[in-house]
Short mmCIF file of N, CA, C and O in Angstrom, two decimals:
data_model
loop_
_atom_site.label_atom_id
_atom_site.label_comp_id
_atom_site.label_asym_id
_atom_site.label_seq_id
_atom_site.Cartn_x
_atom_site.Cartn_y
_atom_site.Cartn_z
N MET A 1 51.60 -179.34 16.63
CA MET A 1 51.98 -177.97 16.35
C MET A 1 52.19 -177.24 17.68
O MET A 1 51.35 -177.32 18.57
N GLN A 2 53.32 -176.56 17.78
CA GLN A 2 53.62 -175.84 19.02
C GLN A 2 52.54 -174.78 19.27
O GLN A 2 52.14 -174.06 18.38
N GLY A 3 52.07 -174.73 20.50
CA GLY A 3 51.06 -173.76 20.89
C GLY A 3 49.64 -174.29 20.89
O GLY A 3 48.72 -173.59 21.29
N LEU A 4 49.48 -175.52 20.43
CA LEU A 4 48.14 -176.09 20.31
C LEU A 4 48.11 -177.43 21.04
O LEU A 4 48.87 -178.34 20.71
N ARG A 5 47.25 -177.54 22.05
CA ARG A 5 47.16 -178.78 22.86
C ARG A 5 46.09 -179.73 22.37
O ARG A 5 46.05 -180.88 22.78
N THR A 6 45.17 -179.24 21.55
CA THR A 6 44.01 -180.03 21.17
C THR A 6 44.05 -180.37 19.69
O THR A 6 44.71 -179.70 18.90
N LYS A 7 43.31 -181.41 19.31
CA LYS A 7 43.16 -181.75 17.90
C LYS A 7 42.12 -180.82 17.31
O LYS A 7 41.05 -180.64 17.90
N GLU A 8 42.44 -180.25 16.18
CA GLU A 8 41.54 -179.30 15.53
C GLU A 8 41.37 -179.68 14.07
O GLU A 8 42.20 -180.41 13.50
N ASN A 9 40.33 -179.15 13.44
CA ASN A 9 40.10 -179.46 12.04
C ASN A 9 41.08 -178.68 11.15
O ASN A 9 41.71 -177.72 11.58
N GLU A 10 41.18 -179.11 9.93
CA GLU A 10 42.15 -178.54 8.98
C GLU A 10 41.93 -177.04 8.75
O GLU A 10 42.88 -176.28 8.61
N ARG A 11 40.67 -176.62 8.71
CA ARG A 11 40.36 -175.20 8.47
C ARG A 11 40.85 -174.33 9.63
O ARG A 11 41.36 -173.24 9.44
N PHE A 12 40.69 -174.81 10.86
CA PHE A 12 41.19 -174.07 12.01
C PHE A 12 42.71 -174.08 12.04
O PHE A 12 43.34 -173.06 12.36
N ILE A 13 43.33 -175.19 11.68
CA ILE A 13 44.79 -175.29 11.66
C ILE A 13 45.37 -174.24 10.71
O ILE A 13 46.38 -173.58 11.03
N LYS A 14 44.75 -174.02 9.55
CA LYS A 14 45.22 -172.99 8.61
C LYS A 14 45.19 -171.61 9.26
O LYS A 14 46.11 -170.82 9.11
N TYR A 15 44.13 -171.33 9.99
CA TYR A 15 44.04 -170.06 10.72
C TYR A 15 45.11 -169.99 11.81
O TYR A 15 45.81 -168.97 11.94
N PHE A 16 45.27 -171.06 12.56
CA PHE A 16 46.24 -171.07 13.65
C PHE A 16 47.66 -170.88 13.12
O PHE A 16 48.49 -170.23 13.77
N GLU A 17 47.94 -171.41 11.95
CA GLU A 17 49.25 -171.19 11.32
C GLU A 17 49.48 -169.70 11.05
O GLU A 17 50.59 -169.20 11.22
N LEU A 18 48.42 -168.99 10.62
CA LEU A 18 48.54 -167.53 10.43
C LEU A 18 48.77 -166.82 11.75
O LEU A 18 49.56 -165.87 11.82
N VAL A 19 48.07 -167.25 12.78
CA VAL A 19 48.27 -166.67 14.12
C VAL A 19 49.74 -166.84 14.52
O VAL A 19 50.38 -165.89 14.98
N GLN A 20 50.28 -168.04 14.31
CA GLN A 20 51.68 -168.28 14.68
C GLN A 20 52.63 -167.45 13.82
O GLN A 20 53.66 -166.98 14.32
N ALA A 21 52.31 -167.24 12.56
CA ALA A 21 53.16 -166.40 11.69
C ALA A 21 53.18 -164.96 12.22
O ALA A 21 54.24 -164.32 12.22
N HIS A 22 52.04 -164.47 12.67
CA HIS A 22 51.99 -163.12 13.25
C HIS A 22 52.74 -163.06 14.58
O HIS A 22 53.40 -162.07 14.87
N ALA A 23 52.63 -164.11 15.37
CA ALA A 23 53.38 -164.17 16.63
C ALA A 23 54.88 -164.18 16.34
O ALA A 23 55.66 -163.50 17.02
N ASN A 24 55.27 -164.94 15.32
CA ASN A 24 56.68 -165.03 14.96
C ASN A 24 57.27 -163.67 14.57
O ASN A 24 58.43 -163.39 14.85
N LYS A 25 56.45 -162.81 13.96
CA LYS A 25 56.90 -161.45 13.61
C LYS A 25 57.26 -160.65 14.87
O LYS A 25 57.99 -159.67 14.79
N GLN A 26 56.73 -161.08 16.01
CA GLN A 26 57.02 -160.43 17.29
C GLN A 26 58.04 -161.25 18.08
O GLN A 26 58.17 -161.07 19.29
N ASN A 27 58.72 -162.18 17.40
CA ASN A 27 59.68 -163.08 18.05
C ASN A 27 59.03 -163.81 19.22
O ASN A 27 59.60 -163.88 20.32
N ALA A 28 57.85 -164.34 18.96
CA ALA A 28 57.08 -165.01 20.01
C ALA A 28 56.35 -166.22 19.42
O ALA A 28 56.28 -166.39 18.20
N VAL A 29 55.82 -167.02 20.32
CA VAL A 29 54.96 -168.16 19.97
C VAL A 29 53.67 -167.98 20.76
O VAL A 29 53.69 -167.67 21.95
N PHE A 30 52.53 -168.19 20.09
CA PHE A 30 51.24 -168.12 20.77
C PHE A 30 50.84 -169.51 21.23
O PHE A 30 50.85 -170.47 20.45
N PHE A 31 50.50 -169.62 22.51
CA PHE A 31 50.02 -170.86 23.10
C PHE A 31 48.55 -170.66 23.46
O PHE A 31 48.21 -169.85 24.32
N MET A 32 47.67 -171.41 22.79
CA MET A 32 46.24 -171.24 22.97
C MET A 32 45.77 -171.96 24.23
O MET A 32 46.11 -173.12 24.46
N ASP A 33 44.98 -171.25 25.03
CA ASP A 33 44.32 -171.86 26.17
C ASP A 33 42.91 -172.29 25.76
O ASP A 33 42.52 -173.43 25.96
N PHE A 34 42.16 -171.36 25.15
CA PHE A 34 40.82 -171.69 24.68
C PHE A 34 40.38 -170.71 23.60
O PHE A 34 40.95 -169.64 23.44
N GLY A 35 39.37 -171.12 22.86
CA GLY A 35 38.73 -170.27 21.87
C GLY A 35 37.29 -170.02 22.28
O GLY A 35 36.74 -170.74 23.12
N GLN A 36 36.70 -169.00 21.67
CA GLN A 36 35.31 -168.66 22.00
C GLN A 36 34.30 -169.46 21.18
O GLN A 36 33.10 -169.25 21.35
N CYS A 37 34.76 -170.31 20.30
CA CYS A 37 33.89 -171.13 19.44
C CYS A 37 33.02 -170.27 18.53
O CYS A 37 31.85 -170.58 18.29
N ASP A 38 33.61 -169.17 18.04
CA ASP A 38 32.88 -168.30 17.11
C ASP A 38 32.71 -168.96 15.75
O ASP A 38 31.74 -168.69 15.04
N ASP A 39 33.66 -169.80 15.34
CA ASP A 39 33.61 -170.55 14.08
C ASP A 39 33.21 -169.66 12.90
O ASP A 39 32.22 -169.89 12.22
N ILE A 40 34.01 -168.65 12.64
CA ILE A 40 33.76 -167.69 11.57
C ILE A 40 34.38 -168.23 10.28
O ILE A 40 35.58 -168.50 10.21
N ASP A 41 33.55 -168.42 9.26
CA ASP A 41 34.04 -168.88 7.97
C ASP A 41 34.70 -167.74 7.23
O ASP A 41 34.11 -166.66 7.07
N PHE A 42 35.93 -167.96 6.78
CA PHE A 42 36.65 -166.99 5.98
C PHE A 42 37.56 -167.76 5.03
O PHE A 42 38.45 -168.50 5.48
N GLU A 43 37.28 -167.59 3.73
CA GLU A 43 38.02 -168.32 2.70
C GLU A 43 38.06 -169.79 3.06
O GLU A 43 37.02 -170.40 3.27
N ASP A 44 39.25 -170.38 3.18
CA ASP A 44 39.34 -171.80 3.49
C ASP A 44 39.71 -172.05 4.95
O ASP A 44 40.26 -173.07 5.31
N MET A 45 39.34 -171.06 5.80
CA MET A 45 39.70 -171.14 7.23
C MET A 45 38.48 -171.01 8.12
O MET A 45 37.43 -170.53 7.70
N GLU A 46 38.69 -171.42 9.36
CA GLU A 46 37.69 -171.25 10.42
C GLU A 46 38.34 -170.37 11.48
O GLU A 46 39.25 -170.80 12.18
N LEU A 47 37.87 -169.14 11.59
CA LEU A 47 38.44 -168.16 12.51
C LEU A 47 37.76 -168.23 13.87
O LEU A 47 36.61 -168.64 13.98
N ASP A 48 38.47 -167.77 14.87
CA ASP A 48 37.92 -167.72 16.22
C ASP A 48 38.71 -166.71 17.04
O ASP A 48 39.89 -166.45 16.76
N CYS A 49 38.07 -166.11 18.03
CA CYS A 49 38.78 -165.31 19.02
C CYS A 49 39.41 -166.30 20.00
O CYS A 49 38.72 -167.20 20.49
N LEU A 50 40.69 -166.12 20.25
CA LEU A 50 41.43 -167.08 21.07
C LEU A 50 42.04 -166.39 22.28
O LEU A 50 42.44 -165.23 22.20
N PHE A 51 42.16 -167.11 23.37
CA PHE A 51 42.84 -166.62 24.56
C PHE A 51 44.01 -167.53 24.84
O PHE A 51 43.93 -168.75 24.70
N GLY A 52 45.14 -166.93 25.24
CA GLY A 52 46.31 -167.73 25.58
C GLY A 52 47.47 -166.85 25.96
O GLY A 52 47.27 -165.73 26.49
N TRP A 53 48.67 -167.34 25.68
CA TRP A 53 49.89 -166.65 26.09
C TRP A 53 50.77 -166.39 24.87
O TRP A 53 51.02 -167.30 24.07
N LEU A 54 51.26 -165.17 24.74
CA LEU A 54 52.21 -164.81 23.70
C LEU A 54 53.59 -164.82 24.35
O LEU A 54 53.96 -163.89 25.06
N ILE A 55 54.30 -165.91 24.13
CA ILE A 55 55.55 -166.18 24.85
C ILE A 55 56.75 -165.86 23.95
O ILE A 55 56.79 -166.31 22.80
N PRO A 56 57.72 -165.09 24.47
CA PRO A 56 58.93 -164.83 23.69
C PRO A 56 59.56 -166.14 23.21
O PRO A 56 59.58 -167.14 23.94
N SER A 57 60.07 -166.13 21.99
CA SER A 57 60.61 -167.36 21.38
C SER A 57 61.66 -168.05 22.24
O SER A 57 61.69 -169.28 22.31
N ASP A 58 62.49 -167.28 22.92
CA ASP A 58 63.55 -167.89 23.72
C ASP A 58 63.02 -168.56 25.00
O ASP A 58 63.76 -169.28 25.67
N MET A 59 61.75 -168.38 25.31
CA MET A 59 61.14 -169.01 26.48
C MET A 59 60.12 -170.08 26.07
O MET A 59 59.53 -170.75 26.92
N ALA A 60 59.89 -170.22 24.77
CA ALA A 60 58.79 -171.05 24.27
C ALA A 60 58.93 -172.53 24.61
O ALA A 60 57.95 -173.17 25.00
N ASP A 61 60.12 -173.10 24.48
CA ASP A 61 60.28 -174.52 24.78
C ASP A 61 60.00 -174.82 26.25
O ASP A 61 59.34 -175.81 26.59
N ASN A 62 60.49 -173.97 27.13
CA ASN A 62 60.23 -174.12 28.56
C ASN A 62 58.74 -174.00 28.85
O ASN A 62 58.16 -174.82 29.57
N PHE A 63 58.11 -172.98 28.26
CA PHE A 63 56.68 -172.77 28.50
C PHE A 63 55.86 -173.94 27.93
O PHE A 63 54.87 -174.35 28.54
N GLU A 64 56.27 -174.46 26.80
CA GLU A 64 55.53 -175.57 26.19
C GLU A 64 55.42 -176.75 27.15
O GLU A 64 54.35 -177.36 27.27
N ASN A 65 56.49 -177.08 27.83
CA ASN A 65 56.45 -178.18 28.80
C ASN A 65 55.45 -177.90 29.91
O ASN A 65 54.71 -178.79 30.34
N ILE A 66 55.41 -176.67 30.37
CA ILE A 66 54.46 -176.27 31.42
C ILE A 66 53.04 -176.32 30.89
O ILE A 66 52.12 -176.84 31.53
N ASP A 67 52.85 -175.79 29.68
CA ASP A 67 51.52 -175.75 29.06
C ASP A 67 50.98 -177.15 28.84
O ASP A 67 49.81 -177.43 29.15
N LEU A 68 51.79 -178.05 28.32
CA LEU A 68 51.34 -179.41 28.06
C LEU A 68 51.00 -180.17 29.33
O LEU A 68 50.19 -181.10 29.31
N SER A 69 51.60 -179.78 30.44
CA SER A 69 51.29 -180.42 31.72
C SER A 69 50.09 -179.77 32.41
O SER A 69 49.67 -180.21 33.47
N SER A 70 49.55 -178.71 31.77
CA SER A 70 48.39 -177.96 32.32
C SER A 70 48.69 -177.39 33.69
O SER A 70 47.82 -177.33 34.56
N LYS A 71 49.94 -176.96 33.90
CA LYS A 71 50.33 -176.38 35.19
C LYS A 71 50.83 -174.95 35.02
O LYS A 71 51.79 -174.55 35.66
N VAL A 72 50.15 -174.18 34.17
CA VAL A 72 50.52 -172.78 33.97
C VAL A 72 50.02 -172.00 35.18
O VAL A 72 48.83 -171.99 35.47
N ASP A 73 50.95 -171.36 35.88
CA ASP A 73 50.54 -170.59 37.06
C ASP A 73 50.53 -169.10 36.75
O ASP A 73 50.81 -168.66 35.64
N ASP A 74 50.19 -168.30 37.75
CA ASP A 74 49.97 -166.87 37.55
C ASP A 74 51.25 -166.08 37.24
O ASP A 74 51.17 -164.92 36.86
N LYS A 75 52.42 -166.68 37.35
CA LYS A 75 53.63 -165.94 37.01
C LYS A 75 53.71 -165.68 35.50
O LYS A 75 54.49 -164.85 35.05
N TRP A 76 52.86 -166.35 34.71
CA TRP A 76 52.81 -166.16 33.26
C TRP A 76 51.74 -165.16 32.84
O TRP A 76 51.55 -164.91 31.65
N ASP A 77 51.03 -164.58 33.80
CA ASP A 77 49.90 -163.68 33.49
C ASP A 77 50.29 -162.49 32.62
O ASP A 77 49.47 -162.01 31.83
N ASP A 78 51.51 -162.00 32.73
CA ASP A 78 51.93 -160.85 31.91
C ASP A 78 51.95 -161.17 30.42
O ASP A 78 51.98 -160.26 29.59
N PHE A 79 51.92 -162.45 30.08
CA PHE A 79 51.98 -162.88 28.68
C PHE A 79 50.59 -163.21 28.11
O PHE A 79 50.48 -163.60 26.95
N CYS A 80 49.55 -163.07 28.93
CA CYS A 80 48.19 -163.38 28.48
C CYS A 80 47.72 -162.39 27.42
O CYS A 80 47.91 -161.18 27.56
N VAL A 81 47.11 -162.93 26.36
CA VAL A 81 46.58 -162.09 25.28
C VAL A 81 45.32 -162.72 24.70
O VAL A 81 45.09 -163.92 24.83
N TRP A 82 44.55 -161.88 24.05
CA TRP A 82 43.48 -162.32 23.18
C TRP A 82 43.98 -162.20 21.76
O TRP A 82 44.68 -161.23 21.43
N VAL A 83 43.63 -163.14 20.93
CA VAL A 83 43.86 -163.06 19.49
C VAL A 83 42.50 -162.80 18.86
O VAL A 83 41.57 -163.58 19.03
N THR A 84 42.41 -161.68 18.16
CA THR A 84 41.14 -161.30 17.55
C THR A 84 41.31 -161.24 16.03
O THR A 84 42.14 -160.47 15.55
N PRO A 85 40.53 -162.02 15.30
CA PRO A 85 40.56 -161.91 13.85
C PRO A 85 39.64 -160.77 13.42
O PRO A 85 38.53 -160.64 13.92
N LYS A 86 40.12 -159.93 12.53
CA LYS A 86 39.31 -158.82 12.02
C LYS A 86 39.23 -158.97 10.51
O LYS A 86 40.26 -158.99 9.83
N VAL A 87 38.00 -159.09 10.01
CA VAL A 87 37.78 -159.27 8.58
C VAL A 87 37.21 -157.97 8.02
O VAL A 87 36.21 -157.46 8.52
N ASP A 88 37.86 -157.45 6.98
CA ASP A 88 37.39 -156.26 6.28
C ASP A 88 37.34 -156.61 4.80
O ASP A 88 38.36 -156.61 4.12
N GLY A 89 36.15 -156.97 4.36
CA GLY A 89 36.00 -157.42 2.97
C GLY A 89 36.72 -158.73 2.78
O GLY A 89 36.39 -159.74 3.39
N SER A 90 37.77 -158.71 1.96
CA SER A 90 38.53 -159.93 1.71
C SER A 90 39.87 -159.92 2.45
O SER A 90 40.72 -160.77 2.23
N LYS A 91 40.04 -158.95 3.37
CA LYS A 91 41.29 -158.82 4.10
C LYS A 91 41.12 -159.31 5.54
O LYS A 91 40.18 -158.91 6.23
N LEU A 92 42.05 -160.15 5.98
CA LEU A 92 42.06 -160.65 7.36
C LEU A 92 43.22 -160.03 8.11
O LEU A 92 44.37 -160.08 7.65
N SER A 93 42.94 -159.45 9.26
CA SER A 93 43.97 -158.97 10.17
C SER A 93 43.88 -159.78 11.45
O SER A 93 42.79 -160.14 11.89
N ILE A 94 45.03 -160.06 12.02
CA ILE A 94 45.09 -160.78 13.28
C ILE A 94 45.70 -159.85 14.31
O ILE A 94 46.80 -159.34 14.11
N VAL A 95 44.96 -159.60 15.38
CA VAL A 95 45.36 -158.62 16.38
C VAL A 95 45.57 -159.31 17.73
O VAL A 95 44.70 -160.06 18.18
N PHE A 96 46.74 -159.06 18.33
CA PHE A 96 47.00 -159.52 19.69
C PHE A 96 46.65 -158.37 20.63
O PHE A 96 47.18 -157.27 20.50
N GLU A 97 45.74 -158.63 21.59
CA GLU A 97 45.30 -157.57 22.50
C GLU A 97 45.49 -158.01 23.94
O GLU A 97 45.22 -159.10 24.30
#
């Protein structure tokens, strides 16, 4: 899956798919660097606060090659974001900060 370098469990993948859907609404792709290992249970997902890069879609393929080689340098710092899941009752919001 684009934006994910590591093998993750199915519950996290469902959450990450939602993160990517929200990124797509901004014409972007989220590339995860790391998570905080919060492992928050929500419905059939495992939520986590994530750090990475929100890359415009037209730059995503180029960035993916850099990301997979683990050679992301500071010229990409303007694209750094936190992804924060916010749960309010049965509603999940995903916020890029």
